[in-house]
XYZ file of C-alpha atoms in Angstrom:
690
model
C 134.425 113.675 93.437
C 137.073 111.173 93.275
C 140.166 110.770 96.016
C 142.793 108.502 96.210
C 144.445 106.622 98.418
C 147.649 105.275 97.626
C 149.005 101.779 99.017
C 151.982 99.832 98.376
C 155.868 99.836 99.944
C 158.332 102.552 100.569
C 159.902 103.206 97.059
C 157.187 101.709 94.983
C 156.591 104.801 93.242
C 153.817 106.321 95.277
C 155.153 110.023 95.517
C 156.317 110.413 92.225
C 152.951 109.314 91.021
C 151.106 111.768 93.294
C 153.414 114.942 92.023
C 152.883 113.952 88.606
C 148.972 113.731 88.828
C 149.534 117.058 90.934
C 151.406 118.466 88.205
C 148.560 117.042 85.429
C 145.440 118.204 87.641
C 146.462 121.286 89.645
C 143.280 120.717 91.769
C 144.198 117.235 93.249
C 145.681 117.886 96.764
C 148.447 115.716 98.719
C 148.014 114.715 102.133
C 151.653 112.658 103.202
C 152.630 111.132 105.952
C 155.987 111.809 105.128
C 155.389 115.253 105.161
C 153.107 115.583 108.180
C 155.727 113.813 110.212
C 158.456 116.440 109.095
C 155.716 118.994 110.385
C 155.075 117.343 113.784
C 158.315 115.914 114.641
C 160.954 118.519 112.312
C 162.215 115.120 110.312
C 160.245 112.843 108.301
C 162.348 109.860 109.184
C 160.808 110.425 112.841
C 158.395 107.330 112.710
C 156.707 108.853 115.827
C 153.473 108.188 117.589
C 150.540 107.026 114.826
C 147.940 108.204 117.514
C 149.286 112.215 116.997
C 149.897 111.525 113.379
C 146.486 110.099 112.648
C 143.901 113.117 113.658
C 146.356 115.424 111.022
C 145.661 113.391 108.744
C 142.111 113.519 108.969
C 142.002 117.353 109.532
C 143.808 118.069 106.388
C 141.905 115.741 104.435
C 138.696 117.383 105.959
C 139.996 120.717 105.131
C 140.827 119.897 101.185
C 137.310 118.267 100.658
C 135.372 120.778 102.606
C 137.290 123.749 100.063
C 136.168 121.332 96.944
C 139.296 119.666 96.450
C 139.773 115.854 95.489
C 142.958 114.555 97.858
C 145.458 111.976 97.132
C 146.534 110.106 100.103
C 150.165 109.022 100.184
C 150.600 106.224 102.578
C 151.943 102.865 102.686
C 148.692 101.701 103.959
C 150.261 98.220 104.365
C 148.243 97.109 107.203
C 143.874 96.056 106.098
C 143.091 96.794 109.955
C 144.457 100.431 109.437
C 142.909 100.837 105.796
C 139.845 99.815 107.284
C 139.787 102.409 110.094
C 140.635 105.128 107.828
C 137.573 104.162 105.491
C 134.967 104.121 108.211
C 136.157 107.627 108.846
C 135.910 108.910 105.290
C 133.118 107.438 104.103
C 130.922 109.736 106.022
C 131.815 112.495 103.329
C 128.735 112.827 100.839
C 129.691 112.601 97.099
C 132.971 111.363 97.343
C 134.496 108.228 95.518
C 137.729 106.698 97.675
C 139.564 104.684 95.124
C 142.304 102.833 96.199
C 145.335 102.391 93.783
C 147.389 98.924 94.812
C 151.527 99.955 93.621
C 152.273 96.264 92.540
C 156.096 97.109 92.498
C 158.091 93.757 93.166
C 159.741 93.978 96.391
C 163.504 93.512 94.537
C 162.552 96.985 92.265
C 161.415 98.812 96.081
C 164.873 97.300 97.666
C 166.762 99.370 94.668
C 164.866 102.107 94.208
C 165.156 102.799 98.260
C 168.955 102.980 97.575
C 168.658 106.230 95.528
C 166.468 107.859 97.362
C 168.158 110.560 99.977
C 165.928 109.066 103.406
C 166.152 105.277 102.948
C 164.129 103.197 104.693
C 165.795 99.974 106.650
C 165.603 97.239 104.422
C 163.425 94.798 107.100
C 161.048 97.760 107.309
C 160.277 97.489 103.638
C 160.206 93.247 103.315
C 157.830 93.732 106.619
C 155.152 96.067 104.647
C 155.559 93.966 101.623
C 154.649 90.548 103.558
C 151.887 91.948 105.100
C 150.315 93.565 101.585
C 151.208 89.809 99.945
C 149.067 88.530 103.248
C 146.032 90.620 102.682
C 146.018 93.086 100.062
C 143.567 95.640 99.548
C 140.051 94.886 98.088
C 136.921 97.053 97.525
C 135.318 95.534 100.242
C 137.277 97.445 102.930
C 135.279 100.479 102.706
C 137.135 101.190 98.764
C 134.644 102.122 95.952
C 137.163 100.376 93.790
C 140.873 99.518 93.984
C 143.035 99.067 90.770
C 146.424 97.843 90.828
C 149.207 99.951 89.239
C 152.487 98.328 87.699
C 155.674 100.175 87.464
C 157.294 97.839 85.216
C 154.094 97.945 82.211
C 154.580 99.573 78.661
C 152.443 102.145 79.506
C 153.940 105.047 82.324
C 151.914 104.850 85.766
C 150.107 108.490 85.234
C 148.252 106.881 81.778
C 147.771 104.031 83.566
C 146.067 106.178 86.117
C 144.264 108.480 83.595
C 142.765 105.658 81.368
C 141.487 103.380 84.683
C 139.868 106.885 86.031
C 137.710 107.056 82.706
C 136.660 103.589 82.535
C 135.643 104.513 86.561
C 131.973 103.199 85.586
C 132.179 100.883 83.582
C 134.385 98.757 85.733
C 131.355 99.619 88.140
C 128.899 98.361 86.199
C 130.727 95.119 85.876
C 131.327 94.866 89.456
C 127.744 94.908 90.023
C 126.964 92.295 87.047
C 129.709 89.967 88.802
C 128.082 90.309 92.471
C 124.331 90.126 91.358
C 123.917 86.668 92.197
C 125.953 86.466 95.423
C 123.812 85.144 98.077
C 124.429 87.216 101.355
C 124.586 85.957 104.891
C 125.991 86.973 108.218
C 129.191 87.570 107.677
C 129.301 88.404 103.936
C 130.962 92.343 104.867
C 134.751 92.054 104.918
C 134.689 93.423 108.742
C 132.553 90.696 110.161
C 134.208 88.037 108.146
C 137.521 88.932 109.803
C 136.312 89.538 112.982
C 134.806 85.986 112.838
C 138.359 84.707 112.039
C 140.141 86.211 114.318
C 137.573 85.050 117.318
C 138.179 81.357 115.958
C 141.692 82.442 116.510
C 141.641 83.731 119.732
C 139.696 80.789 121.152
C 141.958 78.282 119.568
C 144.856 79.732 120.536
C 144.018 80.990 123.806
C 142.043 78.079 125.346
C 139.929 79.499 128.517
C 139.972 83.035 127.144
C 137.250 84.985 129.113
C 139.120 83.844 132.325
C 142.473 84.126 131.665
C 142.702 86.683 134.047
C 141.843 84.224 136.819
C 143.019 80.452 135.171
C 146.501 82.036 133.395
C 147.501 85.729 134.189
C 151.013 85.470 132.938
C 149.621 85.232 129.542
C 147.163 88.105 130.011
C 150.365 90.150 131.470
C 151.949 89.323 128.101
C 149.307 89.959 125.601
C 147.769 93.080 127.400
C 150.014 94.279 129.811
C 150.320 94.795 133.770
C 147.807 96.367 135.833
C 144.365 95.534 133.300
C 141.493 94.301 135.353
C 138.259 93.326 132.825
C 135.020 93.020 134.801
C 133.633 90.654 132.196
C 134.795 87.335 129.903
C 133.561 89.633 126.878
C 135.415 92.690 127.982
C 138.465 90.000 128.268
C 138.031 88.834 124.779
C 137.736 92.450 123.232
C 141.161 93.480 125.022
C 142.842 90.316 122.917
C 140.890 91.314 120.041
C 142.215 94.913 120.123
C 146.097 94.035 121.114
C 146.081 90.593 118.547
C 144.237 91.773 115.597
C 143.174 95.482 115.683
C 140.876 97.919 117.594
C 138.331 98.000 114.501
C 137.738 94.120 115.154
C 136.976 94.858 119.223
C 133.324 95.413 118.645
C 131.795 93.995 122.082
C 128.143 93.498 121.216
C 129.138 92.426 117.289
C 131.702 89.627 119.277
C 128.980 88.526 121.403
C 126.869 87.880 118.688
C 129.598 85.692 117.076
C 130.193 83.946 120.089
C 126.690 82.568 120.159
C 126.639 82.087 116.374
C 129.560 79.861 117.141
C 128.303 78.080 119.715
C 125.108 77.283 117.735
C 127.058 76.075 114.824
C 128.943 73.772 116.913
C 132.562 75.523 116.286
C 132.539 76.088 120.372
C 131.802 72.929 122.276
C 129.634 69.707 121.030
C 128.993 69.272 117.089
C 127.097 67.517 114.388
C 129.182 67.233 111.349
C 126.800 66.909 108.941
C 124.504 69.758 110.106
C 124.260 73.179 107.926
C 125.093 76.435 109.366
C 122.358 78.495 110.762
C 122.905 81.273 108.481
C 120.586 84.918 107.514
C 119.784 85.536 104.384
C 120.570 89.113 103.992
C 119.285 91.717 101.076
C 120.891 92.525 97.983
C 123.469 95.298 98.577
C 125.709 97.672 96.290
C 128.307 97.424 99.159
C 131.529 95.120 97.649
C 132.175 91.275 98.125
C 134.861 89.412 99.148
C 135.779 86.172 98.570
C 133.686 84.428 101.066
C 130.467 87.095 101.126
C 128.557 83.941 98.859
C 126.573 81.548 101.071
C 128.120 78.357 99.532
C 132.139 79.351 99.912
C 131.012 80.466 103.343
C 129.542 77.289 104.302
C 132.098 75.037 103.265
C 135.009 77.487 104.831
C 133.505 76.782 108.395
C 132.451 73.597 107.839
C 135.975 72.810 107.193
C 137.072 74.375 110.093
C 134.275 72.608 112.515
C 135.697 69.419 110.978
C 139.482 69.699 111.123
C 138.815 71.323 115.080
C 136.694 68.287 116.396
C 138.438 65.604 114.137
C 142.156 66.757 113.902
C 145.065 64.828 111.980
C 142.734 63.536 108.931
C 145.051 61.252 107.074
C 144.952 58.431 104.600
C 148.059 57.151 103.508
C 148.638 57.550 99.636
C 146.184 60.644 99.618
C 148.538 63.402 101.668
C 146.887 66.023 103.494
C 144.736 68.249 101.231
C 143.234 64.875 99.450
C 142.495 63.053 102.641
C 140.310 66.213 103.952
C 138.915 66.341 101.038
C 137.624 63.123 100.648
C 136.358 63.058 104.289
C 134.096 66.178 103.450
C 132.651 63.802 100.548
C 132.474 61.437 102.969
C 130.337 63.475 105.291
C 128.387 65.115 102.703
C 129.421 68.187 103.403
C 130.649 68.820 99.951
C 129.100 67.631 96.692
C 131.376 68.707 94.143
C 135.404 68.235 93.195
C 136.732 71.284 96.332
C 140.119 70.334 95.985
C 141.388 74.193 94.383
C 138.827 75.609 96.463
C 139.969 73.943 99.488
C 143.570 74.715 98.919
C 142.559 78.210 98.328
C 140.916 78.292 101.570
C 143.789 77.215 103.363
C 146.018 79.825 101.325
C 144.288 82.598 101.731
C 142.005 81.970 105.168
C 142.926 79.446 107.625
C 146.688 80.201 107.467
C 146.883 83.941 107.087
C 144.274 84.172 109.794
C 146.118 82.077 112.206
C 143.611 79.164 112.584
C 146.352 76.466 110.942
C 149.597 76.853 112.204
C 152.115 78.291 109.704
C 154.078 75.662 108.739
C 153.438 72.616 106.228
C 151.248 69.961 107.576
C 152.261 66.243 106.070
C 150.243 64.605 108.340
C 146.901 65.730 108.620
C 145.649 69.579 109.618
C 144.944 70.766 113.300
C 143.658 74.146 114.206
C 145.416 75.708 117.206
C 145.786 73.813 120.309
C 142.949 71.462 119.262
C 145.203 68.594 118.481
C 142.776 65.372 119.407
C 139.814 64.465 118.942
C 136.951 64.502 121.977
C 137.501 60.585 122.126
C 141.229 61.073 122.150
C 140.861 64.143 124.855
C 139.003 61.918 127.191
C 141.399 58.825 127.261
C 144.027 61.058 127.859
C 142.511 62.347 130.693
C 141.870 59.216 132.100
C 145.416 58.158 131.833
C 146.609 61.484 133.401
C 143.544 61.348 135.981
C 144.992 57.663 137.218
C 148.808 59.247 137.062
C 147.706 62.304 138.912
C 145.912 61.067 141.573
C 148.657 57.746 142.418
C 151.959 59.385 141.604
C 151.781 62.034 144.352
C 153.100 65.112 141.740
C 151.976 68.493 142.556
C 152.817 69.510 139.157
C 150.756 66.836 137.313
C 148.058 67.345 140.154
C 147.716 71.024 139.166
C 147.628 70.456 135.320
C 145.420 67.647 135.927
C 143.023 69.845 138.225
C 142.323 72.346 135.162
C 141.917 69.655 132.856
C 139.375 68.258 134.963
C 137.648 71.595 135.210
C 137.765 71.970 131.809
C 136.570 68.558 130.871
C 133.522 68.819 133.465
C 132.395 72.353 131.858
C 132.637 71.011 128.463
C 130.596 67.786 129.026
C 133.321 65.681 127.842
C 133.397 63.242 131.454
C 131.305 63.466 134.455
C 132.603 63.455 138.003
C 130.367 60.349 138.649
C 132.298 58.244 136.177
C 133.457 55.012 136.887
C 137.414 54.437 137.174
C 138.026 51.716 134.698
C 142.144 52.164 135.188
C 144.306 52.740 137.935
C 148.059 52.872 139.199
C 148.259 51.618 142.794
C 151.630 51.818 144.749
C 152.885 52.994 148.464
C 153.363 56.442 148.270
C 155.590 58.800 150.515
C 154.100 60.985 152.931
C 155.265 63.879 151.176
C 154.612 65.863 154.680
C 156.870 64.776 156.969
C 159.912 65.780 154.162
C 161.998 68.829 154.710
C 160.931 71.788 153.117
C 164.249 71.915 151.391
C 163.077 68.016 149.945
C 163.361 68.176 146.313
C 160.514 65.660 146.443
C 158.878 68.958 147.677
C 159.920 71.319 145.112
C 159.734 69.101 142.086
C 158.836 72.580 139.942
C 161.893 74.612 140.960
C 164.001 71.519 139.704
C 162.449 71.224 136.534
C 162.830 74.902 135.845
C 166.785 74.070 136.924
C 166.925 70.917 134.327
C 165.357 73.372 131.556
C 168.038 75.649 131.995
C 171.092 73.653 132.655
C 171.564 75.472 136.182
C 174.000 74.244 138.360
C 172.843 73.549 142.211
C 174.224 72.523 145.171
C 172.689 69.510 147.021
C 172.840 67.223 150.479
C 172.417 63.772 150.288
C 170.877 62.157 153.266
C 173.344 59.604 154.114
C 175.557 58.895 156.877
C 177.512 61.898 156.646
C 175.258 64.300 154.654
C 177.568 64.989 151.763
C 176.926 68.608 149.930
C 178.002 68.501 145.955
C 176.817 69.700 142.902
C 175.058 68.433 140.135
C 173.420 69.890 136.783
C 170.263 68.125 137.153
C 169.137 66.107 134.072
C 165.617 64.537 134.461
C 163.117 63.870 136.945
C 162.408 59.849 136.414
C 159.466 57.792 137.943
C 161.061 54.512 138.897
C 159.627 51.241 140.918
C 157.176 53.330 143.494
C 159.758 56.119 143.487
C 160.699 59.496 142.104
C 164.407 59.667 141.080
C 166.546 62.639 140.011
C 169.041 62.128 137.021
C 172.030 64.428 137.725
C 175.973 64.937 136.313
C 178.260 65.530 139.174
C 180.236 68.764 138.807
C 182.821 68.654 142.109
C 186.328 67.480 142.557
C 186.981 64.120 141.246
C 183.461 63.588 141.226
C 183.108 65.593 138.293
C 181.135 63.993 134.796
C 179.736 61.247 136.983
C 176.402 60.156 135.895
C 174.076 59.285 138.616
C 170.521 58.376 140.002
C 169.317 59.157 143.589
C 165.713 59.593 145.071
C 164.050 62.970 145.442
C 163.205 62.393 148.529
C 166.727 61.212 149.982
C 168.123 65.157 148.277
C 167.910 68.292 149.670
C 169.060 72.034 148.465
C 171.684 73.115 150.294
C 170.554 76.379 151.109
C 166.580 77.171 151.764
C 164.500 78.056 148.806
C 164.489 82.237 149.040
C 161.147 83.242 147.135
C 160.984 80.331 144.840
C 164.595 81.057 144.026
C 166.573 78.149 143.058
C 170.024 77.994 145.554
C 172.296 78.063 142.471
C 176.572 77.261 143.080
C 177.917 80.226 141.829
C 175.225 80.958 139.277
C 176.566 78.642 136.774
C 174.399 77.545 134.219
C 175.801 75.986 130.979
C 174.153 75.504 126.958
C 170.957 73.568 126.450
C 172.768 71.824 124.232
C 174.936 69.935 126.265
C 171.816 68.501 128.623
C 170.734 66.230 126.140
C 173.833 64.637 125.653
C 174.430 63.835 129.073
C 170.869 62.847 129.360
C 171.489 60.273 126.942
C 174.556 59.152 128.839
C 172.733 58.896 131.405
C 169.358 56.724 129.918
C 172.049 54.525 128.150
C 174.064 53.889 131.239
C 170.504 52.802 133.635
C 169.181 50.663 130.478
C 172.080 48.934 130.590
C 172.949 48.274 134.175
C 171.283 45.966 137.073
C 169.429 48.831 138.554
C 169.876 52.549 139.498
C 173.081 52.266 141.164
C 175.559 53.623 138.265
C 178.861 53.080 139.981
C 181.314 55.983 141.489
C 183.709 56.335 138.902
C 183.337 58.912 135.816
C 185.911 57.249 133.767
C 184.847 53.443 134.137
C 181.602 55.145 133.026
C 182.911 56.788 130.041
C 184.813 53.563 128.986
C 181.566 51.801 128.790
C 179.958 54.446 126.848
C 182.713 54.519 124.297
C 182.404 53.494 120.909
C 185.871 51.489 121.275
C 184.393 47.926 121.927
C 187.599 47.110 123.604
C 187.332 50.068 126.296
C 183.838 49.115 126.931
C 184.699 45.431 127.697
C 187.181 46.278 130.125
C 184.294 47.525 132.466
C 181.955 44.981 131.707
C 180.910 42.018 133.822
C 179.645 38.509 132.420
C 176.965 36.850 135.004
C 175.799 33.213 134.183
C 172.301 32.015 136.103
C 171.284 28.180 135.806
C 167.439 28.387 135.972
C 164.890 25.839 136.894
C 162.086 25.252 134.243
C 159.469 27.110 135.791
C 161.992 30.428 136.587
C 163.321 29.756 132.725
C 159.357 30.066 131.271
C 159.387 33.771 132.732
C 162.647 34.755 131.859
C 162.519 33.583 128.135
C 159.475 34.682 127.464
C 160.771 38.708 128.191
C 160.072 39.165 132.003
C 163.461 40.104 133.047
C 163.983 43.682 131.776
C 167.638 43.981 130.347
C 168.307 44.941 127.046
C 168.149 42.004 124.681
C 171.623 42.526 123.655
C 173.181 41.902 126.386
C 171.532 38.430 126.808
C 172.191 35.312 125.835
C 169.553 31.899 126.537
C 169.615 28.780 125.877
C 166.703 27.283 123.799
C 163.335 28.064 124.797
C 160.190 25.639 125.767
C 158.343 27.788 123.247
C 159.805 27.043 119.569
C 157.736 29.915 117.854
C 160.190 32.136 120.067
C 163.020 31.109 117.954
C 161.999 32.956 114.708
C 164.456 36.125 114.707
C 165.770 35.051 117.866
C 168.220 32.271 117.346
C 171.306 34.749 118.197
C 169.839 35.089 121.705
C 168.668 31.335 122.266
C 171.859 30.337 121.147
C 173.439 28.994 124.349
C 173.627 24.993 125.360
C 171.868 23.495 128.125
C 173.437 23.164 131.394
C 173.310 19.181 132.068
C 172.477 19.886 135.279
C 169.040 18.453 135.523
C 167.665 20.784 138.494
C 168.914 23.657 137.040
C 168.933 22.906 132.694
C 168.781 26.586 131.568
C 171.358 29.013 131.089
C 170.663 32.715 131.164
C 173.890 34.577 130.470
C 174.241 38.449 131.277
C 176.801 41.397 130.599
C 176.478 44.154 132.675
C 178.330 47.006 133.935
C 180.835 45.821 136.721
C 179.302 47.986 139.081
C 176.204 46.779 138.937
C 177.799 43.967 141.021
C 177.482 46.072 144.115
C 173.809 47.219 143.148
C 171.680 46.151 146.077
C 168.510 46.388 143.626
C 170.819 43.705 140.926
C 170.879 41.407 144.183
C 167.329 41.797 144.934
C 166.465 40.819 141.850
C 168.520 37.902 142.082
C 167.039 36.896 145.167
C 163.753 37.263 144.096
C 164.059 33.719 142.190
C 163.739 31.904 145.151
C 165.594 29.115 145.202
C 164.691 28.850 141.587
C 168.122 29.667 139.820
C 171.654 30.106 140.942
C 174.150 31.739 140.356
C 177.336 30.206 138.279
C 179.804 33.276 138.114
C 181.468 35.403 138.695
C 182.329 33.926 141.793
C 183.077 37.060 143.290
C 178.744 37.739 143.086
C 178.152 34.221 144.496
C 179.854 34.396 147.586
C 178.750 37.970 148.087
C 174.964 36.591 147.930
C 175.673 33.106 149.190
C 176.724 35.618 152.716
C 174.167 38.205 152.165
C 171.689 34.499 152.154
C 173.516 33.117 155.023
C 173.307 36.625 156.970
C 169.342 36.586 156.479
C 169.110 32.887 157.909
C 171.312 33.966 160.771
C 169.007 37.018 161.880
C 165.394 35.125 160.877
C 166.754 32.046 163.312
C 166.970 34.464 166.247
C 163.971 34.913 168.447
C 163.380 38.202 169.896
C 162.550 37.176 173.153
C 166.377 35.148 173.610
C 167.320 31.748 171.858
C 167.128 30.276 168.825
C 163.449 29.674 167.008
C 162.868 26.431 165.372
C 161.485 22.670 167.152
C 163.149 21.719 170.174
């Protein structure tokens, strides 16, 4: 008995052909999901719950076959997993050949015919189903006896195409058997097993730590699985994700357990030797329909390619492009010994991207899979850098990430807990235990949240009068042994003022309530405004003498202006004369100021003049003790920056300020005060020789 399953978008011609077949062959019985919906819900337009529709589909099919009538199942059947589940059930019927009929009606034609229907299907639904069919078109390996394509635009009518192909069924079956008799079958020659393996690789790459996510990342479990789900084992969690992300047809726990072991044995999970052949079991010949990777050779090429991309992402050679670079590397590793470029391109288009192993966007600088964007060697280097930062910077967020990273690196045996620390960052850390509970330094995660969301915060400063003010936080910055908050003021005459302040010197004005931020009147601004203000803040900081950015927003905007004349109004030129020893340091780059704001006299090292003549363009001073000039153009507020003053005092008598006069007098006054203070003996009287 021949029974038929129609596959195609809404308005592709399925129901019309079903009716025509029944007119020509009255024994046929049509099982239509549209009619079932009308029966169950009173209107075929009501989609309803598939769990209610599917049992009725099976009941009607069983009734007709039991009565000896051939069946036409008229539905879209656009998703492969649903087709496979359907055929798992239908193939229990003995003596029934299930033929698939794929309506390849162009999308534009479907949309046009849909306009002429009494019950129109939303266009987005038709487009979504067309995309699903394009991604995974029906093939015999899903469980069909065979699959035929029907072309509504062909010269012959659909009923003629149908009748001709049914009449040639036996011959087409023999032809297929002849094509597949030389296939070397293996563990994953069946489509269901192959697809389950591909989706499992996708899950492992997309959700690192899957199997323990309910403990390590419960938010992701809640998002994918839903509330209240508790898994008893790692395998149960993986199966839960498989059912939600792919389909229940792939969520076979015993099969997945075998797949995981196979992936580990073949280096997809854990350490790998790229040149190793795959451990595959040869399976006996079978009449079961094949898929594109049922033969050992293409399957081995595919898996070895996946293994190479996972362990060595972003393989790319200049002048070759991404695909050819990968081909060259496969040949260099002796993984292929033939020109596999076209085959590899199909691997990418037909498997690696559709199953989510590679991202869908174009990759012009090498392929990468899931979150595997670094090789093992690169991963170890990044871990060592994070380890150094997390231990010394006393950042709780970095520490949390580091601890997770450390646990996984040691579990994967990429690093050892007893390794010698080659790099280090050491500085005097503040004691966070003595800080207020509302200190920003103790609540960096909440501050980061406010930055990302563009939220307005009400803060209090630990300066003498503890002023309260409103800011849009822009960035958390580590500078000179301390963490700072970069912000934009939003209060009174200071509105728009950009500034930097140490995190430990700032408090939330209101106590944090259950981790929620004390927002100022609930105000938030678009994320487009944040980058603009941040870029302005960074420009001011980089051009200033330290972290003090002034107290006048109008002056800041003048300095940021593209109009040079406006900028010059708030600039000041500072000239220092240096002795030989200090000039060597300054001229070789040990100053920290942007090059465009500096001018110097000629350096000792003449090599520095190459390409830098405009930088070293000043004449010498003529002063034998301080013969070298160093000229800076800074925002005028830098004259009042204690940090800039400290920088000059750091020259310790090996430099003198020539201009401006106000700065020279201020530094001289500060220096005299220091000298006066140091000359007083704490026990009374002055220090020094009697």
